[in-house]
Short mmCIF file of C-alpha atoms and ligand atoms in Angstrom, two decimals:
data_model
loop_
_atom_site.label_atom_id
_atom_site.label_comp_id
_atom_site.label_asym_id
_atom_site.label_seq_id
_atom_site.Cartn_x
_atom_site.Cartn_y
_atom_site.Cartn_z
CA MET A 192 -0.02 0.05 0.01
CA PRO A 193 1.44 3.48 -0.85
CA GLU A 194 1.61 6.14 1.81
CA TYR A 195 -0.91 8.88 1.18
CA GLU A 196 -0.56 12.59 1.71
CA ALA A 197 -3.37 15.18 1.98
CA VAL A 198 -3.38 18.21 -0.34
CA ILE A 199 -5.47 21.11 0.66
CA GLY A 200 -6.26 24.50 -0.78
CA LEU A 201 -8.44 27.07 0.94
CA GLU A 202 -10.69 29.75 -0.47
CA ILE A 203 -11.08 32.34 2.36
CA HIS A 204 -13.79 34.99 2.28
CA VAL A 205 -13.01 37.99 4.43
CA GLN A 206 -15.45 40.83 4.96
CA LEU A 207 -13.52 44.07 4.59
CA LYS A 208 -13.94 46.88 7.09
CA THR A 209 -15.67 49.66 5.24
CA ALA A 210 -18.56 52.01 6.15
CA SER A 211 -20.48 51.30 3.10
CA LYS A 212 -21.19 48.52 0.68
CA MET A 213 -19.11 47.40 -2.25
CA PHE A 214 -21.16 49.00 -5.08
CA THR A 215 -23.32 51.48 -3.31
CA ASP A 216 -23.45 53.85 -0.21
CA ALA A 217 -25.78 51.75 1.91
CA PRO A 218 -24.14 51.20 5.23
CA THR A 219 -22.48 47.92 6.28
CA GLY A 220 -23.20 46.46 9.79
CA PHE A 221 -23.99 43.52 11.97
CA GLY A 222 -26.89 42.64 14.20
CA GLN A 223 -29.20 45.31 12.85
CA PRO A 224 -32.98 44.61 12.24
CA PRO A 225 -33.51 42.71 9.01
CA ASN A 226 -33.43 44.56 5.75
CA THR A 227 -32.51 47.91 7.18
CA LEU A 228 -29.08 48.16 5.59
CA THR A 229 -30.43 48.25 2.16
CA ASN A 230 -31.25 50.66 -0.71
CA PRO A 231 -32.49 50.26 -4.22
CA VAL A 232 -29.09 49.11 -5.43
CA VAL A 233 -28.76 46.38 -2.77
CA ILE A 234 -32.17 44.98 -3.51
CA ALA A 235 -31.52 45.40 -7.27
CA LEU A 236 -34.52 47.44 -8.28
CA PRO A 237 -34.61 47.85 -12.02
CA GLY A 238 -32.58 50.79 -13.41
CA THR A 239 -30.11 50.95 -10.43
CA LEU A 240 -26.36 51.07 -11.24
CA PRO A 241 -23.40 50.10 -9.23
CA VAL A 242 -20.74 52.65 -8.01
CA LEU A 243 -17.35 51.37 -6.76
CA ASN A 244 -16.33 51.83 -3.24
CA LYS A 245 -12.81 53.22 -3.21
CA ALA A 246 -12.27 52.30 0.47
CA ALA A 247 -12.95 48.61 -0.31
CA ILE A 248 -10.66 48.53 -3.21
CA GLU A 249 -7.92 50.02 -1.06
CA GLN A 250 -8.44 47.51 1.73
CA ALA A 251 -8.04 44.76 -0.90
CA VAL A 252 -4.88 46.35 -2.24
CA ARG A 253 -3.56 46.66 1.31
CA THR A 254 -4.33 42.93 1.85
CA GLY A 255 -2.25 42.04 -1.19
CA LEU A 256 0.61 44.28 0.08
CA VAL A 257 0.50 42.54 3.58
CA PHE A 258 1.04 39.26 1.84
CA GLY A 259 3.49 40.37 -0.81
CA SER A 260 1.09 39.93 -3.74
CA GLU A 261 1.51 41.71 -7.06
CA ILE A 262 -1.12 44.51 -7.56
CA PRO A 263 -1.88 44.64 -11.23
CA GLU A 264 -2.27 48.10 -12.73
CA PHE A 265 -5.67 47.17 -14.15
CA PHE A 266 -8.40 44.99 -12.69
CA SER A 267 -12.03 44.41 -13.81
CA TRP A 268 -15.40 43.02 -12.79
CA ASP A 269 -17.44 40.06 -13.96
CA ARG A 270 -20.87 38.72 -13.42
CA LYS A 271 -21.23 35.26 -11.94
CA ASN A 272 -24.79 34.20 -12.83
CA TYR A 273 -26.94 32.05 -10.71
CA PHE A 274 -30.36 31.96 -9.41
CA TYR A 275 -30.97 31.87 -5.66
CA PRO A 276 -33.06 34.04 -3.37
CA ASP A 277 -30.01 35.38 -1.42
CA SER A 278 -28.97 37.33 -4.42
CA PRO A 279 -31.68 39.65 -5.84
CA LYS A 280 -29.71 40.52 -8.98
CA ASN A 281 -29.51 36.77 -9.88
CA TYR A 282 -25.83 37.49 -10.36
CA GLN A 283 -22.92 38.28 -8.10
CA LEU A 284 -20.39 40.88 -9.04
CA THR A 285 -16.96 39.41 -8.74
CA GLN A 286 -13.57 39.33 -10.40
CA LYS A 287 -12.79 36.38 -12.54
CA ASP A 288 -10.31 37.33 -15.27
CA ALA A 289 -8.42 40.26 -13.66
CA PRO A 290 -8.41 40.07 -9.93
CA VAL A 291 -7.00 42.80 -7.61
CA CYS A 292 -4.09 40.67 -6.14
CA LEU A 293 -1.94 38.06 -7.76
CA GLY A 294 0.35 35.61 -5.95
CA GLY A 295 1.84 36.41 -2.57
CA ALA A 296 2.46 34.25 0.40
CA VAL A 297 1.27 33.91 4.09
CA GLU A 298 3.71 32.93 6.81
CA ILE A 299 2.15 30.50 9.30
CA GLU A 300 3.15 29.12 12.56
CA LEU A 301 2.41 25.52 13.44
CA PRO A 302 1.60 24.48 16.92
CA GLY A 303 4.92 24.15 18.98
CA PRO A 304 5.97 21.25 21.04
CA SER A 305 4.37 23.09 24.07
CA ARG A 306 2.55 26.28 24.59
CA ASN A 307 5.72 28.02 25.68
CA GLN A 308 7.70 27.03 22.65
CA MET A 309 7.68 28.61 19.19
CA GLY A 310 6.31 26.20 16.47
CA GLU A 311 7.75 25.69 13.08
CA HIS A 312 7.06 28.52 10.55
CA ARG A 313 6.02 27.69 6.98
CA VAL A 314 5.18 29.71 3.91
CA ILE A 315 1.84 29.01 2.13
CA HIS A 316 1.63 30.52 -1.39
CA LEU A 317 -1.46 32.38 -2.56
CA ASP A 318 -2.86 31.95 -6.03
CA HIS A 319 -4.71 35.31 -6.05
CA ALA A 320 -7.36 37.29 -4.19
CA HIS A 321 -10.46 38.81 -5.80
CA LEU A 322 -13.08 41.24 -4.74
CA GLU A 323 -16.67 40.45 -4.68
CA GLU A 324 -20.01 41.33 -2.98
CA ASP A 325 -21.47 39.32 -0.23
CA VAL A 326 -25.05 37.90 -0.53
CA GLY A 327 -28.07 37.99 1.70
CA LYS A 328 -28.88 35.54 4.50
CA LEU A 329 -31.62 32.91 4.31
CA THR A 330 -33.41 31.53 7.40
CA HIS A 331 -35.45 28.41 6.80
CA GLY A 332 -38.38 27.87 9.12
CA GLU A 333 -41.30 25.59 9.20
CA GLY A 334 -43.11 26.10 6.03
CA ASP A 335 -41.43 29.34 5.15
CA SER A 336 -38.09 30.87 4.51
CA LEU A 337 -37.02 34.42 5.27
CA VAL A 338 -34.32 36.52 3.62
CA ASP A 339 -32.32 39.37 5.09
CA TYR A 340 -30.35 41.52 2.69
CA ASN A 341 -28.38 43.42 5.28
CA ARG A 342 -25.22 41.52 4.51
CA ALA A 343 -25.85 41.70 0.71
CA GLY A 344 -23.36 43.86 -1.15
CA THR A 345 -20.87 43.87 1.80
CA PRO A 346 -17.34 43.93 0.39
CA LEU A 347 -15.58 40.53 0.43
CA LEU A 348 -12.12 39.58 -0.47
CA GLU A 349 -11.77 36.04 -1.50
CA ILE A 350 -8.20 34.88 -0.85
CA VAL A 351 -7.38 31.66 -2.77
CA THR A 352 -4.28 29.65 -1.67
CA ALA A 353 -2.19 27.35 -3.75
CA PRO A 354 -2.65 23.66 -2.89
CA ASP A 355 0.20 24.04 -0.41
CA LEU A 356 -1.39 22.83 2.85
CA ARG A 357 -0.79 19.28 4.02
CA GLY A 358 -3.07 18.81 7.03
CA PRO A 359 -5.87 20.26 9.14
CA GLU A 360 -3.44 22.01 11.62
CA GLU A 361 -1.85 23.83 8.71
CA ALA A 362 -5.18 25.07 7.47
CA VAL A 363 -6.03 26.28 11.03
CA ALA A 364 -2.64 28.00 11.28
CA LEU A 365 -3.27 29.74 7.98
CA LEU A 366 -6.64 31.07 9.10
CA GLN A 367 -5.17 32.29 12.34
CA SER A 368 -2.22 33.91 10.58
CA ILE A 369 -4.59 35.72 8.17
CA ARG A 370 -6.83 36.90 10.91
CA MET A 371 -3.76 38.21 12.88
CA HIS A 372 -2.31 40.09 9.95
CA LEU A 373 -5.62 41.51 8.67
CA SER A 374 -6.74 42.72 12.07
CA ALA A 375 -3.41 44.28 12.74
CA ALA A 376 -3.74 46.21 9.53
CA GLY A 377 -7.34 47.20 10.32
CA ILE A 378 -8.49 45.38 7.17
CA SER A 379 -10.92 43.05 8.80
CA ASP A 380 -11.48 41.68 12.33
CA CYS A 381 -11.97 38.19 10.72
CA ASP A 382 -14.44 37.25 13.49
CA MET A 383 -15.76 33.91 12.30
CA GLU A 384 -18.65 34.13 14.87
CA LYS A 385 -19.87 37.25 13.03
CA GLY A 386 -19.35 35.72 9.64
CA GLN A 387 -16.53 38.07 8.87
CA MET A 388 -14.33 35.14 7.80
CA ARG A 389 -15.64 32.07 6.11
CA CYS A 390 -13.86 29.36 4.30
CA ASP A 391 -14.21 26.66 1.58
CA ALA A 392 -11.75 23.81 1.90
CA ASN A 393 -10.71 21.80 -1.15
CA VAL A 394 -9.21 18.43 -0.06
CA SER A 395 -7.59 15.60 -2.03
CA VAL A 396 -5.21 12.82 -1.22
CA ARG A 397 -2.47 11.38 -3.39
CA PRO A 398 0.31 8.78 -2.96
CA VAL A 399 3.42 10.39 -1.59
CA GLY A 400 5.74 11.20 -4.47
CA GLN A 401 3.01 11.68 -7.05
CA ALA A 402 3.30 15.06 -8.64
CA HIS A 403 -0.23 15.65 -10.07
CA LEU A 404 -3.32 16.35 -8.02
CA ASN A 405 -6.07 13.89 -7.68
CA ASN A 406 -9.83 14.74 -7.73
CA ARG A 407 -10.89 16.87 -4.77
CA ALA A 408 -13.89 17.44 -2.69
CA GLU A 409 -14.83 20.98 -1.92
CA MET A 410 -16.46 21.71 1.44
CA LYS A 411 -18.40 25.10 1.29
CA ASN A 412 -18.93 27.72 3.95
CA LEU A 413 -17.02 26.36 6.94
CA ASN A 414 -17.64 28.99 9.55
CA SER A 415 -15.62 28.01 12.64
CA ILE A 416 -12.03 27.03 13.29
CA THR A 417 -13.15 23.70 14.72
CA GLY A 418 -15.39 23.19 11.65
CA VAL A 419 -12.40 23.66 9.30
CA ARG A 420 -10.23 21.34 11.36
CA ASP A 421 -12.76 18.59 11.77
CA ALA A 422 -14.12 18.68 8.22
CA ILE A 423 -10.73 18.49 6.73
CA ALA A 424 -9.59 15.72 9.03
CA TYR A 425 -12.77 13.73 8.27
CA GLU A 426 -12.39 14.21 4.45
CA ILE A 427 -8.79 13.11 4.47
CA ARG A 428 -9.72 9.90 6.28
CA ARG A 429 -12.69 9.23 3.98
CA GLN A 430 -10.60 9.77 0.80
CA ARG A 431 -7.70 7.72 1.98
CA ARG A 432 -9.97 4.86 2.82
CA ALA A 433 -11.49 5.12 -0.61
CA CYS A 434 -8.11 5.06 -2.30
CA GLU A 435 -6.95 2.18 -0.16
CA ALA A 436 -10.06 0.26 -1.32
CA GLY A 437 -9.11 0.99 -4.95
CA GLN A 438 -11.91 3.42 -5.54
CA THR A 439 -11.64 6.90 -7.29
CA VAL A 440 -12.65 9.88 -5.37
CA VAL A 441 -15.40 11.82 -7.05
CA GLN A 442 -14.95 15.47 -7.76
CA GLU A 443 -17.81 17.08 -5.88
CA THR A 444 -19.04 19.66 -3.45
CA ARG A 445 -19.63 18.25 -0.07
CA ARG A 446 -21.45 19.55 3.10
CA TRP A 447 -19.97 19.50 6.54
CA ASP A 448 -22.36 18.44 9.23
CA ALA A 449 -21.03 19.42 12.59
CA ALA A 450 -23.76 17.63 14.48
CA THR A 451 -22.87 14.13 12.99
CA ALA A 452 -19.17 15.14 12.39
CA ARG A 453 -19.40 13.95 8.79
CA THR A 454 -19.28 15.24 5.26
CA THR A 455 -22.00 14.27 2.80
CA SER A 456 -22.28 14.79 -0.93
CA MET A 457 -24.21 17.91 -2.07
CA ARG A 458 -23.74 18.03 -5.76
CA THR A 459 -21.15 17.32 -8.45
CA LYS A 460 -18.73 20.19 -8.49
CA GLU A 461 -19.86 23.12 -10.62
CA GLU A 462 -17.63 24.30 -13.42
CA ALA A 463 -16.84 27.96 -14.37
CA HIS A 464 -19.01 27.67 -17.53
CA ASP A 465 -22.07 26.77 -15.37
CA TYR A 466 -22.06 30.41 -14.14
CA ARG A 467 -21.85 31.98 -17.53
CA TYR A 468 -19.38 34.54 -16.28
CA PHE A 469 -19.00 37.68 -18.47
CA PRO A 470 -17.52 41.13 -18.00
CA ASP A 471 -19.91 43.43 -16.15
CA PRO A 472 -21.11 46.04 -18.66
CA ASP A 473 -22.06 48.63 -15.92
CA LEU A 474 -18.54 48.87 -14.41
CA LEU A 475 -15.30 50.09 -16.07
CA PRO A 476 -12.12 48.32 -15.37
CA VAL A 477 -10.15 50.11 -12.57
CA LYS A 478 -6.74 51.58 -13.20
CA PHE A 479 -5.06 51.74 -9.81
CA PRO A 480 -2.30 54.40 -9.53
CA ARG A 481 1.15 53.18 -8.91
CA GLU A 482 1.95 55.91 -6.43
CA ARG A 483 -1.06 55.14 -4.39
CA VAL A 484 0.17 51.45 -4.13
CA GLU A 485 3.44 52.77 -2.78
CA GLU A 486 1.64 55.14 -0.33
CA LEU A 487 -0.48 52.33 1.04
CA ARG A 488 2.59 50.02 1.31
CA ARG A 489 4.57 52.66 3.32
CA ALA A 490 1.56 53.23 5.67
CA LEU A 491 1.15 49.45 6.58
CA PRO A 492 1.94 48.45 10.15
CA GLU A 493 4.88 46.12 10.93
CA ASN A 494 4.36 42.47 9.92
CA VAL A 495 3.13 40.61 12.96
CA PHE A 496 5.86 37.88 12.82
CA ASP A 497 8.53 40.38 12.16
CA ARG A 498 7.41 42.40 15.20
CA GLN A 499 7.49 39.17 17.29
CA ARG A 500 11.07 38.45 16.19
CA ARG A 501 12.06 42.07 16.99
CA TYR A 502 10.48 41.84 20.46
CA MET A 503 12.41 38.67 21.16
CA GLU A 504 15.70 40.00 19.84
CA ASP A 505 15.73 43.68 20.83
CA PHE A 506 13.65 43.59 24.01
CA GLY A 507 14.75 40.12 25.03
CA LEU A 508 11.16 39.07 25.65
CA PRO A 509 10.38 35.39 25.97
CA TYR A 510 8.32 33.66 23.24
CA THR A 511 5.30 33.16 25.56
CA LEU A 512 5.03 36.92 26.24
CA THR A 513 5.48 37.85 22.56
CA SER A 514 2.85 35.35 21.57
CA VAL A 515 0.28 36.95 23.73
CA ILE A 516 1.22 40.50 22.88
CA CYS A 517 2.21 40.39 19.21
CA TYR A 518 -0.63 38.19 18.11
CA ASP A 519 -3.08 40.77 19.35
CA HIS A 520 -2.44 44.20 17.74
CA GLU A 521 -4.38 46.06 20.45
CA LEU A 522 -2.11 44.59 23.12
CA ALA A 523 1.01 45.27 21.00
CA SER A 524 -0.03 48.96 20.47
CA PHE A 525 -0.60 49.28 24.22
CA PHE A 526 2.87 47.79 24.85
CA GLU A 527 4.58 50.15 22.33
CA ALA A 528 2.74 53.22 23.75
CA SER A 529 3.86 52.29 27.27
CA MET A 530 7.41 51.92 26.08
CA THR A 531 7.49 55.39 24.64
CA VAL A 532 6.92 56.72 28.22
CA TYR A 533 9.17 54.31 30.13
CA ALA A 534 11.49 52.07 28.07
CA ASP A 535 13.80 50.69 30.83
CA ASN A 536 11.95 47.46 31.55
CA PRO A 537 10.22 45.90 28.56
CA LYS A 538 9.84 42.56 30.24
CA ALA A 539 7.96 43.88 33.28
CA THR A 540 5.73 46.03 31.04
CA ALA A 541 5.06 43.08 28.77
CA ASN A 542 4.42 40.84 31.82
CA TYR A 543 1.81 43.23 33.29
CA ILE A 544 0.04 43.36 29.82
CA ALA A 545 0.04 39.71 29.20
CA ASN A 546 -0.92 38.63 32.71
CA GLU A 547 -2.38 41.31 35.01
CA LEU A 548 -4.15 43.28 32.15
CA GLN A 549 -5.55 40.18 30.53
CA ARG A 550 -6.76 38.78 33.87
CA GLU A 551 -8.55 42.05 34.85
CA ARG A 552 -10.14 42.20 31.45
CA ALA A 553 -11.41 38.66 31.87
CA ASN A 554 -12.63 39.44 35.38
CA ALA A 555 -14.35 42.63 34.35
CA THR A 556 -17.14 40.90 32.33
CA ASP A 557 -19.08 37.71 32.41
CA GLU A 558 -18.67 37.03 28.77
CA GLY A 559 -15.19 36.90 27.10
CA VAL A 560 -12.91 39.78 27.93
CA LEU A 561 -13.51 43.54 28.18
CA PRO A 562 -12.79 45.10 24.82
CA MET A 563 -9.61 47.23 24.79
CA GLU A 564 -11.63 50.36 23.84
CA ALA A 565 -13.51 50.01 27.16
CA VAL A 566 -10.31 49.63 29.21
CA LYS A 567 -9.68 52.77 31.31
CA LEU A 568 -6.11 52.01 32.08
CA GLN A 569 -3.73 54.07 29.95
CA PRO A 570 -0.40 52.89 28.55
CA ALA A 571 1.39 55.89 30.17
CA HIS A 572 -0.16 54.83 33.58
CA LEU A 573 1.28 51.32 33.25
CA ALA A 574 4.65 52.93 32.40
CA GLY A 575 4.41 54.93 35.59
CA LEU A 576 3.68 51.84 37.64
CA VAL A 577 6.59 49.92 36.25
CA GLN A 578 8.96 52.88 36.79
CA ALA A 579 7.80 53.23 40.39
CA ILE A 580 8.64 49.52 40.93
CA ASP A 581 11.96 49.85 39.23
CA GLU A 582 12.87 52.83 41.33
CA GLY A 583 12.11 50.83 44.40
CA ARG A 584 9.23 53.04 45.49
CA LEU A 585 6.73 50.27 45.29
CA ALA A 586 7.06 46.61 46.40
CA LYS A 587 5.94 44.14 43.73
CA GLN A 588 3.11 42.76 45.94
CA GLN A 589 1.77 46.25 46.58
CA ALA A 590 2.17 47.01 42.89
CA LYS A 591 -0.28 44.34 41.94
CA GLU A 592 -2.92 45.77 44.17
CA VAL A 593 -2.26 49.31 42.85
CA PHE A 594 -2.62 47.83 39.33
CA VAL A 595 -6.12 46.40 40.09
CA GLU A 596 -7.20 49.82 41.38
CA MET A 597 -5.61 51.53 38.31
CA PHE A 598 -7.52 49.20 35.96
CA ALA A 599 -10.86 49.76 37.86
CA SER A 600 -10.59 53.43 38.06
CA GLY A 601 -8.38 54.64 35.18
CA ARG A 602 -6.34 56.67 37.72
CA GLU A 603 -2.48 57.02 37.71
CA ALA A 604 -0.31 54.91 39.95
CA GLU A 605 1.17 57.90 41.78
CA ALA A 606 -2.31 59.11 42.81
CA ILE A 607 -3.25 55.74 44.21
CA MET A 608 0.03 55.31 45.95
CA GLU A 609 -0.24 58.66 47.67
CA GLU A 610 -3.80 57.90 48.76
CA ARG A 611 -2.69 54.56 50.20
CA GLY A 612 0.48 56.05 51.85
CA LEU A 613 2.71 53.99 49.57
CA GLY A 614 5.95 55.26 48.09
CA ALA A 615 6.17 58.29 50.35
CA ASP A 616 8.67 58.76 53.17
CA GLN A 617 7.08 57.34 56.27
CA HIS A 618 10.04 57.60 58.51
CA ASP A 619 11.89 60.25 60.40
CA ASP A 620 14.98 61.70 58.76
CA GLY A 621 17.29 60.05 61.42
CA GLN A 622 16.07 56.62 60.33
CA LEU A 623 16.54 57.34 56.67
CA GLU A 624 20.18 58.76 57.39
CA GLN A 625 21.02 55.46 59.20
CA TRP A 626 19.77 53.36 56.26
CA CYS A 627 21.91 55.55 53.90
CA ARG A 628 25.07 55.21 56.14
CA ASP A 629 24.59 51.49 56.23
CA ALA A 630 24.38 51.32 52.40
CA ILE A 631 27.42 53.51 51.94
CA VAL A 632 29.58 51.39 54.31
CA ALA A 633 28.44 48.27 52.53
CA ASN A 634 29.73 49.52 49.18
CA PRO A 635 32.88 51.72 49.56
CA ARG A 636 33.84 51.36 45.89
CA ALA A 637 30.69 52.96 44.56
CA ALA A 638 31.04 55.69 47.29
CA GLN A 639 34.52 56.48 45.91
CA GLN A 640 33.14 56.62 42.37
CA VAL A 641 30.61 59.13 43.45
CA ARG A 642 33.45 61.18 45.15
CA ASP A 643 35.35 61.05 41.94
CA GLY A 644 32.55 62.85 40.23
CA ASN A 645 30.41 59.92 38.92
CA GLU A 646 27.19 60.91 40.27
CA LYS A 647 25.31 57.99 38.56
CA ALA A 648 27.18 55.59 40.93
CA VAL A 649 24.79 56.82 43.64
CA ASN A 650 22.05 54.74 42.07
CA SER A 651 23.68 51.53 43.41
CA PHE A 652 22.80 52.64 46.93
CA ILE A 653 19.10 53.47 46.21
CA GLY A 654 18.04 49.82 45.96
CA PRO A 655 19.32 48.74 49.35
CA VAL A 656 17.94 51.81 51.03
CA MET A 657 14.48 51.34 49.44
CA LYS A 658 14.64 47.73 50.54
CA ALA A 659 15.56 48.61 54.01
CA SER A 660 12.48 51.01 54.17
CA ALA A 661 10.26 48.26 52.63
CA GLY A 662 9.75 50.47 49.62
CA LYS A 663 8.26 53.34 51.47
CA ALA A 664 11.13 55.88 51.37
CA ASP A 665 10.92 58.72 48.81
CA PRO A 666 13.62 57.91 46.24
CA ARG A 667 14.40 61.58 45.52
CA LYS A 668 15.02 62.20 49.21
CA VAL A 669 17.03 58.99 49.51
CA ARG A 670 19.27 60.30 46.61
CA ASP A 671 19.75 63.68 48.21
CA THR A 672 20.59 62.17 51.48
CA LEU A 673 23.08 59.76 50.04
CA LEU A 674 24.82 62.55 47.95
CA ARG A 675 24.96 64.82 51.07
CA LEU A 676 26.41 62.07 53.31
CA ILE A 677 29.07 60.92 50.70
P1 ADP B 720 -12.43 26.48 -8.60
O1 ADP B 720 -12.51 26.82 -9.97
O2 ADP B 720 -13.30 25.27 -8.23
O3 ADP B 720 -12.65 27.57 -7.56
P2 ADP B 720 -9.62 26.63 -8.31
O4 ADP B 720 -8.68 25.98 -9.31
O5 ADP B 720 -9.74 28.01 -8.40
O6 ADP B 720 -11.00 25.79 -8.46
O7 ADP B 720 -9.03 26.21 -6.94
C1 ADP B 720 -9.77 26.46 -5.76
C2 ADP B 720 -8.93 26.02 -4.57
O8 ADP B 720 -8.85 24.63 -4.59
C3 ADP B 720 -7.55 26.47 -4.51
O9 ADP B 720 -7.29 26.94 -3.19
C4 ADP B 720 -6.73 25.35 -4.99
O10 ADP B 720 -5.43 25.48 -4.43
C5 ADP B 720 -7.45 24.25 -4.49
N1 ADP B 720 -7.29 23.04 -5.26
C6 ADP B 720 -7.43 22.89 -6.64
N2 ADP B 720 -7.23 21.61 -6.92
C7 ADP B 720 -7.03 20.95 -5.84
C8 ADP B 720 -6.82 19.52 -5.50
N3 ADP B 720 -6.75 18.62 -6.47
N4 ADP B 720 -6.66 19.15 -4.24
C9 ADP B 720 -6.72 20.03 -3.26
N5 ADP B 720 -6.85 21.44 -3.46
C10 ADP B 720 -7.08 21.77 -4.71
MG1 MG B 721 -13.58 28.57 -6.28
#
């Protein structure tokens, strides 16, 4: 029996973040009353004409730039004809012959040996990405079906990969990488629960060493990470068994049923000519200016994995911290903003964000975590807290309590410390002087350096004195006293 390998290609539909729809100014949105985000164009009243949404085109171009695709100078629009009540026009506007992005590649990270260790990185090539409009949503009830056109016309980018993936874990890693990169660039939140990212999985198997591809099954509209993983794993098993039994896999479209955890045949796979594609006569091809491509390229945020490598190398952060902070662009922005205020202790800053901040966000609400826009804590306030700890004005245990209060109230560390009598000098000057003398006696070399004019050497006494005062002495006063005594 030959060894079989799986071959997988994904078609990933991503809803682009725009205020209005792909071909008209009706607003986009989620969770609104049915059929309120519509206008005559969305419901395709006779005589209406499409108008291109520049923002959607630019989001698509930006996606291509994130993944190193070529952005052709011209791209155009085609009609994909089919009859189904989710599409009032009876065709979908899409790009078949000249899509907005060609080629490119997505870096993915496979699961590591443990959660604390970086997994292997691989590159998955993209075939192309094309723009299209989303369709409406059908709800089938007892005896009737309802249609909601709120989603119809929402800009979608369909990202089509090469058949580079070899297993369900790689497919999941690809979706996670796309979500991370697109949310970091503000292109899409890719929230699968809100239908912002959906995926068709094409799966075939072949004997290892065989170059050509075998017949594939296409599973449509997988809408959760678990769905993608389980559907692909099931399909690989099914096809491998068929091959081992000497049968040929039929090229077809299959449905994934999460309840029974099986795929079942829906229909033989449709061919392009079934849709009678033709160039849309209402929309001119787009000539996208080269200067604008370069402007958009320059304005992109740093690539997520590059940022992670930089945090590990330049800041010496461990993988576990970078994987929490860099994979979530809001946390990364918080970290960077905090570092602009106090840059001396990246590790403590990252630790507070990855642990304390995340814990308080989870505690703050019954469902999920508190969104970052609702967090009152400011990056500069965290910087102030870490600095107070580093300067020995705040013991680590007290700092955690101060942090909880900062998170709840949005107040600065200093204000809370003052109110609680932390960090201020609680002792008489005689006691402080005694601690300073002890510290100087214990380190005569540093004392000599200070006498020789190196005032910075006084810093080596501040820690011991702060420790002696259990973090309660005022560091400025400690410093003055030390300098006076030396
Ligand atoms: P279609 O016209 O059905 O959309 P495409 O050739 O555009 O087909 O490919 C769609 C997706 O299917 C791509 O991601 C591609 O990599 C993948 N694919 C194509 N052939 C195979 C195959 N034999 N096995 C696995 N994936 C495949
Ligand atoms: Mg396809």
